[in-house]
Short mmCIF file of C-alpha atoms in Angstrom, two decimals:
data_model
loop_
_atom_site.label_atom_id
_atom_site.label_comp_id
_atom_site.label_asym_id
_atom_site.label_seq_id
_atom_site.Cartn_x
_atom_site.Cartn_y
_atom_site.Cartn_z
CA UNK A 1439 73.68 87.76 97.03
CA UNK A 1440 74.98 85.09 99.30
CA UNK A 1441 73.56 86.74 102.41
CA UNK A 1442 70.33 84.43 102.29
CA UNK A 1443 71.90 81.22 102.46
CA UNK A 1444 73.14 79.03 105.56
CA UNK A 1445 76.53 79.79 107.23
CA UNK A 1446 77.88 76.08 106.02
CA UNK A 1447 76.45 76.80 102.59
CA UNK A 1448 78.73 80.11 102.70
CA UNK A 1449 81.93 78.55 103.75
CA UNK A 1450 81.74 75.65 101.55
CA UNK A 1451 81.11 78.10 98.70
CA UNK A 1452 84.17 79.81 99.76
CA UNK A 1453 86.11 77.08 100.48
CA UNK A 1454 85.02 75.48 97.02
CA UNK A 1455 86.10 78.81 95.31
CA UNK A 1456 89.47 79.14 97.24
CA UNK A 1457 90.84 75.48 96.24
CA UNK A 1458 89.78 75.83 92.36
CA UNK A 1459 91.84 79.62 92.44
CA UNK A 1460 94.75 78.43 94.92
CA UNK A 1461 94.95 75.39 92.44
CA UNK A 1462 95.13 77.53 89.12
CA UNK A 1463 97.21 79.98 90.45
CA UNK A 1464 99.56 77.25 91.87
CA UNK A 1465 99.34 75.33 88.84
CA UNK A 1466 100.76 78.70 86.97
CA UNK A 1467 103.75 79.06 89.23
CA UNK A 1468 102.13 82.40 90.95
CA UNK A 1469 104.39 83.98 93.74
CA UNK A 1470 102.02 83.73 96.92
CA UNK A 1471 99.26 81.33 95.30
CA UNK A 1472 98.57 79.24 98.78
CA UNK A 1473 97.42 82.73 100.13
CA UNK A 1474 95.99 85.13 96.92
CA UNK A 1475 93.64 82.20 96.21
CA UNK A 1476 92.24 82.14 99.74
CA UNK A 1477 92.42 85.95 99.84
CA UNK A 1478 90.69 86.42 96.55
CA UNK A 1479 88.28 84.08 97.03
CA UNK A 1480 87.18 85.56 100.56
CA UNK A 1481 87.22 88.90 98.62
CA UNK A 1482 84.79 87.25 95.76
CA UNK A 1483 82.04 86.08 98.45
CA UNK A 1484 82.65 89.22 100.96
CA UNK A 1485 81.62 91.69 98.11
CA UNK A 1486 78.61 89.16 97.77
CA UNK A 1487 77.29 89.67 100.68
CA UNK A 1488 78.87 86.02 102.12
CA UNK A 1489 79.13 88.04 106.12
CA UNK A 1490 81.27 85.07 107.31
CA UNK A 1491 84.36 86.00 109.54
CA UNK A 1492 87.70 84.27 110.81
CA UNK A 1493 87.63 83.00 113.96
CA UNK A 1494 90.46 84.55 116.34
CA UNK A 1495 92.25 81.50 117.71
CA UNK A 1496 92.43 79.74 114.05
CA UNK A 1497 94.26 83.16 113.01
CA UNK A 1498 96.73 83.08 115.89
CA UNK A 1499 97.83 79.39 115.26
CA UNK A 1500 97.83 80.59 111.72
CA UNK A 1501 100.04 83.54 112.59
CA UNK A 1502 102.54 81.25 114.53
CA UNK A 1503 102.83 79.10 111.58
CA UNK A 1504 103.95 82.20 109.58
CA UNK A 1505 106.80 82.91 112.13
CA UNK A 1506 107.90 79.15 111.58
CA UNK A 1507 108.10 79.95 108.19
CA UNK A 1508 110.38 82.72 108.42
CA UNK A 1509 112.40 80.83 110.89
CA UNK A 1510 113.07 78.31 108.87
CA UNK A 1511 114.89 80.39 106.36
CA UNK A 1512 117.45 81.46 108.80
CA UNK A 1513 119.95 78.77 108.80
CA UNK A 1514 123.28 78.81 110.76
CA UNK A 1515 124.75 78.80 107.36
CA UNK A 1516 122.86 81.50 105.94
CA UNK A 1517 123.39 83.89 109.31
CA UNK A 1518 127.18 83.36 109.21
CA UNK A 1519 127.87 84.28 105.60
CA UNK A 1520 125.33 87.35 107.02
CA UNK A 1521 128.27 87.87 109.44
CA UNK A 1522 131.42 88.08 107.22
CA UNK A 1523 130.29 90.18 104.70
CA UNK A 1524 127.56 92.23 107.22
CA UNK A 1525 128.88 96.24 105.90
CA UNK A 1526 128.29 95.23 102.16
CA UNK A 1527 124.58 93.72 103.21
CA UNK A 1528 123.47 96.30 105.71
CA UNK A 1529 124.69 99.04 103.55
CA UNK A 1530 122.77 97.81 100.62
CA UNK A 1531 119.40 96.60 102.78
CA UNK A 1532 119.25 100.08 104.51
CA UNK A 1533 118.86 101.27 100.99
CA UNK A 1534 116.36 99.40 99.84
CA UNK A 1535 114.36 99.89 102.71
CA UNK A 1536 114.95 103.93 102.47
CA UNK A 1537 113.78 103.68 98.78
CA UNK A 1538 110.84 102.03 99.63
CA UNK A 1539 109.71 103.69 103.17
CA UNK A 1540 110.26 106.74 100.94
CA UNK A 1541 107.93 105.81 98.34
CA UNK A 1542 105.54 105.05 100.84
CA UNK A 1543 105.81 108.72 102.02
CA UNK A 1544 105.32 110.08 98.97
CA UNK A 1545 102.00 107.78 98.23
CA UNK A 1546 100.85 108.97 102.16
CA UNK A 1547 101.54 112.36 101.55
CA UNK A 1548 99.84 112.70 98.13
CA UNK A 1549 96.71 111.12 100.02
CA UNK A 1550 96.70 107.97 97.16
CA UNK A 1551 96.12 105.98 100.18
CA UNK A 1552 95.82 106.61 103.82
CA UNK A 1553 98.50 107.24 106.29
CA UNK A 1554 101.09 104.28 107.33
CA UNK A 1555 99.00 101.99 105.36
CA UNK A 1556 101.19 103.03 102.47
CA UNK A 1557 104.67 102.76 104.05
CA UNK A 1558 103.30 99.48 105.04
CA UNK A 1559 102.29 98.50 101.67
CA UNK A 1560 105.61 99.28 99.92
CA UNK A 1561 107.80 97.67 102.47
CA UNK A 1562 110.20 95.50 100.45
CA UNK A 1563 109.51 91.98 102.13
CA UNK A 1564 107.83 89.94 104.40
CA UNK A 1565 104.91 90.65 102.31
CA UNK A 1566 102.97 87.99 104.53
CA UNK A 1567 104.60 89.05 107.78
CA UNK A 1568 103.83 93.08 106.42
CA UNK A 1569 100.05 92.36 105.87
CA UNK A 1570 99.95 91.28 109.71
CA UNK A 1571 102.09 93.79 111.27
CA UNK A 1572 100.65 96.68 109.28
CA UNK A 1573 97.32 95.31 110.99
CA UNK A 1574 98.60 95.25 114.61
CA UNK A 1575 100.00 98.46 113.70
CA UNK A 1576 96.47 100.34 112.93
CA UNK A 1577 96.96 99.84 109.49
CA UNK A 1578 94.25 99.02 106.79
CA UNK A 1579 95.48 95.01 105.90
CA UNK A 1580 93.21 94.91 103.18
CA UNK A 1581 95.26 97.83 101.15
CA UNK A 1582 98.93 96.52 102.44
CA UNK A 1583 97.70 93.01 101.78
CA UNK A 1584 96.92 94.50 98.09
CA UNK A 1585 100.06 96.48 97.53
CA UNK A 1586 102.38 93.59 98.93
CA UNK A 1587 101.36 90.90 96.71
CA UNK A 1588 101.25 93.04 93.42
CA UNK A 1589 104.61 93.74 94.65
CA UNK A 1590 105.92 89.96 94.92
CA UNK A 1591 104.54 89.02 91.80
CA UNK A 1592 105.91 91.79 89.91
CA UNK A 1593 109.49 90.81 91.19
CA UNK A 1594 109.23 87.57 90.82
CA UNK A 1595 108.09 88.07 87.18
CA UNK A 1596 110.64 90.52 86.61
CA UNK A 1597 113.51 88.17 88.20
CA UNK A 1598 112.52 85.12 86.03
CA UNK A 1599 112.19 87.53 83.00
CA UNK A 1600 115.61 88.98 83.36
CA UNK A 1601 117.65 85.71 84.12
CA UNK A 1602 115.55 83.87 80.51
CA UNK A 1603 116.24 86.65 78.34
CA UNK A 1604 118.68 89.34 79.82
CA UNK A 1605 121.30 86.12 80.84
CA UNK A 1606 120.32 83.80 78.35
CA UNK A 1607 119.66 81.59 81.13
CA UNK A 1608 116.99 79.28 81.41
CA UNK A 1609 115.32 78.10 84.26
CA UNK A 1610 115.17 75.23 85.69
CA UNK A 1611 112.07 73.54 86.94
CA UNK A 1612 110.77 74.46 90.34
CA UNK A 1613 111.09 71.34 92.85
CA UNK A 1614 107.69 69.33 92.70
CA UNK A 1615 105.96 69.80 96.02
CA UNK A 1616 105.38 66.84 97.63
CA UNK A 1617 102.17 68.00 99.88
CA UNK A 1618 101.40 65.17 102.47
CA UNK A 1619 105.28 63.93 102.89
CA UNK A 1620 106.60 61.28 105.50
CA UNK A 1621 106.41 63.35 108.92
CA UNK A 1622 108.42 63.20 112.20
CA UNK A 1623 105.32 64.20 114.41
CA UNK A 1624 107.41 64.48 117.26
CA UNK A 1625 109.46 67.17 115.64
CA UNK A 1626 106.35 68.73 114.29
CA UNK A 1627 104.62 68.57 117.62
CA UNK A 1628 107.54 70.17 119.29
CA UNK A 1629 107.74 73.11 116.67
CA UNK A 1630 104.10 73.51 117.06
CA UNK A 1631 103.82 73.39 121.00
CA UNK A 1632 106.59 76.08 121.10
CA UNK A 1633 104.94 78.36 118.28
CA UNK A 1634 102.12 77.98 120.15
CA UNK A 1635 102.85 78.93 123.34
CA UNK A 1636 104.93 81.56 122.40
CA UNK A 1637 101.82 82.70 120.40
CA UNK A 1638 100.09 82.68 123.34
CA UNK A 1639 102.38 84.70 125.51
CA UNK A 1640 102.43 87.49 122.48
CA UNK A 1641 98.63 87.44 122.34
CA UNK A 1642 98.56 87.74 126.43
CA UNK A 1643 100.65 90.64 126.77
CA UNK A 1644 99.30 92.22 124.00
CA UNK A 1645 102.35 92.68 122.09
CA UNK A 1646 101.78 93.97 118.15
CA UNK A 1647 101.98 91.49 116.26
CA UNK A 1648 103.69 89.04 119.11
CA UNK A 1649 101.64 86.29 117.78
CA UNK A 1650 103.55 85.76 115.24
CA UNK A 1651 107.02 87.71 115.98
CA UNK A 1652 107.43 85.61 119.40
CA UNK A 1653 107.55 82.25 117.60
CA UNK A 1654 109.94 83.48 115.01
CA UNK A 1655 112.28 84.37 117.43
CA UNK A 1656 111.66 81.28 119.57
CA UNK A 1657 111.06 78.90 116.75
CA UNK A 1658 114.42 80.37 114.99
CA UNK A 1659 116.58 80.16 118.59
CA UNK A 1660 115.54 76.19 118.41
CA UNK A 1661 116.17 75.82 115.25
CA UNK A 1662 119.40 77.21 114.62
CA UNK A 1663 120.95 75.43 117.85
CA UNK A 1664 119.04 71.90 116.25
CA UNK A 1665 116.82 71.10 118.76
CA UNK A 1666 114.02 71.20 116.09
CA UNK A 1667 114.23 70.81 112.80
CA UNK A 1668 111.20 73.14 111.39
CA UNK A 1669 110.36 70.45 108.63
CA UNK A 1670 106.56 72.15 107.99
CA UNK A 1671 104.56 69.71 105.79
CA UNK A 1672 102.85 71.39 102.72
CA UNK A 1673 99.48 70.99 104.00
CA UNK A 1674 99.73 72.56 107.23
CA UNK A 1675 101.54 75.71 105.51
CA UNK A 1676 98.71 75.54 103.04
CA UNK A 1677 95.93 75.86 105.93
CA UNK A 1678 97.88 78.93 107.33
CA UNK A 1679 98.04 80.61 104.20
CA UNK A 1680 94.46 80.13 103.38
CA UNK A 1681 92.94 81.11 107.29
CA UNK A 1682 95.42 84.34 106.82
CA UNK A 1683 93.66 85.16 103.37
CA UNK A 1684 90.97 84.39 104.46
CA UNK A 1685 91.08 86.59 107.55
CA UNK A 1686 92.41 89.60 104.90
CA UNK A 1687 89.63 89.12 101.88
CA UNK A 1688 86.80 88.72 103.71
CA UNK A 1689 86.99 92.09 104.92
CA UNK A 1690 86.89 93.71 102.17
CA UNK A 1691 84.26 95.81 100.58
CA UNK A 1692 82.81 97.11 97.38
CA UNK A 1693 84.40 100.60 98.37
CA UNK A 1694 87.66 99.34 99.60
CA UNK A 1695 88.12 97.81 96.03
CA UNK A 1696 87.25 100.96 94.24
CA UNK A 1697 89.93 102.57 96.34
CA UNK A 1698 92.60 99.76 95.61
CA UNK A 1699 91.30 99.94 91.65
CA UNK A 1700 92.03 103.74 91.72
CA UNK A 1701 95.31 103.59 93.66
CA UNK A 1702 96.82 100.83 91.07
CA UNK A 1703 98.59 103.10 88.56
CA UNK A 1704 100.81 104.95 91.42
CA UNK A 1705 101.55 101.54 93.48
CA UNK A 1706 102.41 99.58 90.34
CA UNK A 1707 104.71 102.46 89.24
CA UNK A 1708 105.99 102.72 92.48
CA UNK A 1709 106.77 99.06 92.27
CA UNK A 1710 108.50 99.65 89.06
CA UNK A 1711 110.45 102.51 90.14
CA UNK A 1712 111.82 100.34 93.61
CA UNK A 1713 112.55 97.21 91.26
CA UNK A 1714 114.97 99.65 88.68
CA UNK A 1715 116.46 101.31 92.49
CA UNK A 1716 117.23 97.33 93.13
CA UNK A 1717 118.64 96.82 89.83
CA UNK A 1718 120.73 100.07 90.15
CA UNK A 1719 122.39 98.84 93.17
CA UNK A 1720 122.88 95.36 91.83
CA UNK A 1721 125.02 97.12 89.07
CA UNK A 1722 127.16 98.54 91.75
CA UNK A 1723 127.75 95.23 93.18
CA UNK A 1724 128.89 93.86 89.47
CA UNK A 1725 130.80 97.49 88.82
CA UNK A 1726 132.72 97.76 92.07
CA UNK A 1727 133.05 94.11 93.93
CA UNK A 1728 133.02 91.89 90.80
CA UNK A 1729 129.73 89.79 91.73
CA UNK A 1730 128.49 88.56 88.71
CA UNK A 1731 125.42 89.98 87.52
CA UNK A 1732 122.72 87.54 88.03
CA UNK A 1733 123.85 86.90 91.51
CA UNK A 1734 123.66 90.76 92.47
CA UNK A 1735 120.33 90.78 90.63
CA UNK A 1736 118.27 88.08 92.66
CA UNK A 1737 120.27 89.65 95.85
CA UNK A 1738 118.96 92.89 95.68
CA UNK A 1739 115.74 91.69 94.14
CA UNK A 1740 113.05 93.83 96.66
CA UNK A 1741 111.15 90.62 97.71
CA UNK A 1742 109.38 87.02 97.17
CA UNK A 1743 112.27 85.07 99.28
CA UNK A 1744 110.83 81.78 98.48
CA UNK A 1745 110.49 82.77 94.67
CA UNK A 1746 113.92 84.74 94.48
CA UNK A 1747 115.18 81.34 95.98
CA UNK A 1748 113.32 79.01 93.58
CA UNK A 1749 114.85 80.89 90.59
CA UNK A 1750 118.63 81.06 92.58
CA UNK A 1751 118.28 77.28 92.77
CA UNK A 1752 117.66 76.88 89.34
CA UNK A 1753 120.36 78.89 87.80
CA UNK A 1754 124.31 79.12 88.09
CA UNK A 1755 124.26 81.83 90.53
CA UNK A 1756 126.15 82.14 94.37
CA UNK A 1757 123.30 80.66 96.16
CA UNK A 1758 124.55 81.75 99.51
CA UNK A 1759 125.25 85.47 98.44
CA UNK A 1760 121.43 85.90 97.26
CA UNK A 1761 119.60 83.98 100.70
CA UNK A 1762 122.01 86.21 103.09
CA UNK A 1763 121.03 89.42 101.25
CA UNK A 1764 117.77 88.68 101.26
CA UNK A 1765 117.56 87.11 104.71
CA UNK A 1766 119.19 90.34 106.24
CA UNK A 1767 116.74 92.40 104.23
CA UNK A 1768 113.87 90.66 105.66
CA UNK A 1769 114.72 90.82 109.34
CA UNK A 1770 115.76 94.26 109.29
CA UNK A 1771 112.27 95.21 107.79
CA UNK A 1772 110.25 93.10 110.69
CA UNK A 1773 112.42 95.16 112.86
CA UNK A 1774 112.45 98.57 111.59
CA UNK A 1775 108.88 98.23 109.91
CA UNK A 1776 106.90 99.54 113.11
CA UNK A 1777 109.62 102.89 113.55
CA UNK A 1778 109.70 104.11 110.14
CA UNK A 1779 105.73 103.68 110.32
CA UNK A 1780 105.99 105.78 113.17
CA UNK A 1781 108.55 108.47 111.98
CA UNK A 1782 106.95 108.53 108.56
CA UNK A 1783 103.23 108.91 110.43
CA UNK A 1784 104.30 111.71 112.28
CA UNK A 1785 105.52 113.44 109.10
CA UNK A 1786 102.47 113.35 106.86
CA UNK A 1787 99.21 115.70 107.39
CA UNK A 1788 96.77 115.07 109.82
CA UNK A 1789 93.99 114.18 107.86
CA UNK A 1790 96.01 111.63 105.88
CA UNK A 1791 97.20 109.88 109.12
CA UNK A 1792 94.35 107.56 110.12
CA UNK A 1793 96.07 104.50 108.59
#
């Protein structure tokens, strides 16, 4: 038990732990390795008696970072090819978010796990942004956190799988992250100081998860007119994923885990069932509008942007086809994710509502 030794003992032993799992994870190209290292790690000396505890204001700044992440991913390029083709997308995200909020219904209402923490947990995206929401949203994090992440690396598995063997196509290396590169720090100070205060304001009025929803929209509004240019350095994305995993794991418990343990055969086929819904509806776009398979694949993939775009970029595929789809997908989840929590939370029994 770690419950003995001093408080700096127990964080470097955590910290020590987090860097040797986020580097073997990263080192094996896993979806979300900056953050399940952290998280598992925290999870690892929590169960261990470790008592240690994230510190609110490092969480917010680490929750505006997260907002500047999504932002940057909404280019003016990426939200106009959004706007020509916007039937075909919203047609096709509004199903993949029914799918999913419905699987999460069916979890809640056979009492696998508790209330909206399940629609939470098989929301298809954002699985970072989910984990924070489902939080401000009464939500257990520690279960969404756990369904979410299973989630990405199942599709990202499945998406490198199917472009290697089902399109003979193989991939190309992912780019080499360069983690301390050459920095404008007045563009970086300027991203920050507006994250930061709109953090602020969100945190102020109390808004569910404003801390990080506020900089998204004001960090996105910046950088799609090019007044900043949202160039995050490696390491400073790296400390946001680790304080949010670290925030998420070290809450967990012994019984938490058994719960997750005995809830893994329905999520994972739940998973399963919402990647084949995906892949059904990437046949229609082959079938009826001539998009060539890999393409429609990767588009309708249910999450892992930055790993759906690592493979896109490394394969002959319409690049701009797969970010739009997924980009719509993932805003119209942030937005929709706290009312079909609601409707589906007034829909299941009482006693499974708590979540």
């Amino acid at each position: 038990m770690l419950t003995p030794l001093p408080v700096t003992v127990r964080w470097g032993i955590l910290l020590a732990i987090s860097l040797t799992l986020s580097t073997i994870l990263f080192a094996t190209h896993i979806p979300g390795a900056l953050l399940l290292g952290p998280m598992a790690a925290a999870i690892l000396v929590a169960t261990n008696g470790a008592r240690l505890s994230v510190h609110r204001y490092p969480y917010i700044f680490a929750h505006s970072l997260l907002g500047c992440i999504i932002a940057r991913s909404l280019d003016l390029e990426t939200l106009k090819a959004v706007a020509l083709d916007w039937p075909i997308f919203l047609a096709i995200v509004m199903a993949v978010i029914s799918a999913s909020s419905l699987l999460g219904y069916l979890i809640a209402k056979a009492d696998i796990l508790p209330g909206t923490t399940a629609v939470w947990g098989t929301s298809a995206g954002a699985a970072s942004a989910m984990v924070l929401m489902a939080e401000a949203h009464g939500a257990d994090a520690r279960l969404v956190a756990f369904m979410q992440y299973l989630r990405v690396v199942f599709v990202a598995t499945g998406a490198s799988i199917v472009a290697a063997l089902v399109f003979r196509i193989s991939g190309g290396t992912a780019p080499q992250t360069v983690w301390f590169p050459e920095t404008d720090w007045l563009d970086l100070g300027l991203t920050l100081a507006a994250a930061l205060t709109a953090a602020s304001v969100g945190a102020r009025l109390k808004i569910p998860a404003g801390t990080m929803l506020l900089p998204l929209v004001v960090t996105t509004i910046l950088h799609v007119s090019g007044l900043i240019s949202l160039h995050l350095p490696q390491w400073l994305l790296a400390l946001a994923y680790g304080v949010i995993g670290w925030r998420v794991g070290l809450t967990f418990t012994r019984r938490i885990l058994r719960h997750a343990a005995s809830a893994l055969p329905q999520v994972v086929g739940s998973i399963l069932v919402l990647m084949a819904f995906c892949g059904g509806l990437a046949f229609l776009l082959w079938w009826f509008m001539g998009i060539d398979p890999l393409t429609a694949y990767l588009a309708t993939s249910p999450g892992g942007l930055d790993s759906i775009a690592i493979i896109a970029a490394s394969t002959p595929v319409d690049m701009s086809f797969v970010m739009a789809l997924q980009t719509m997908r993932l805003i119209l989840i942030i937005l929709l994710g706290p009312q079909i929590a609601s409707f589906v939370a007034r829909r299941i029994k009482p006693a499974g509502a708590k979540g």
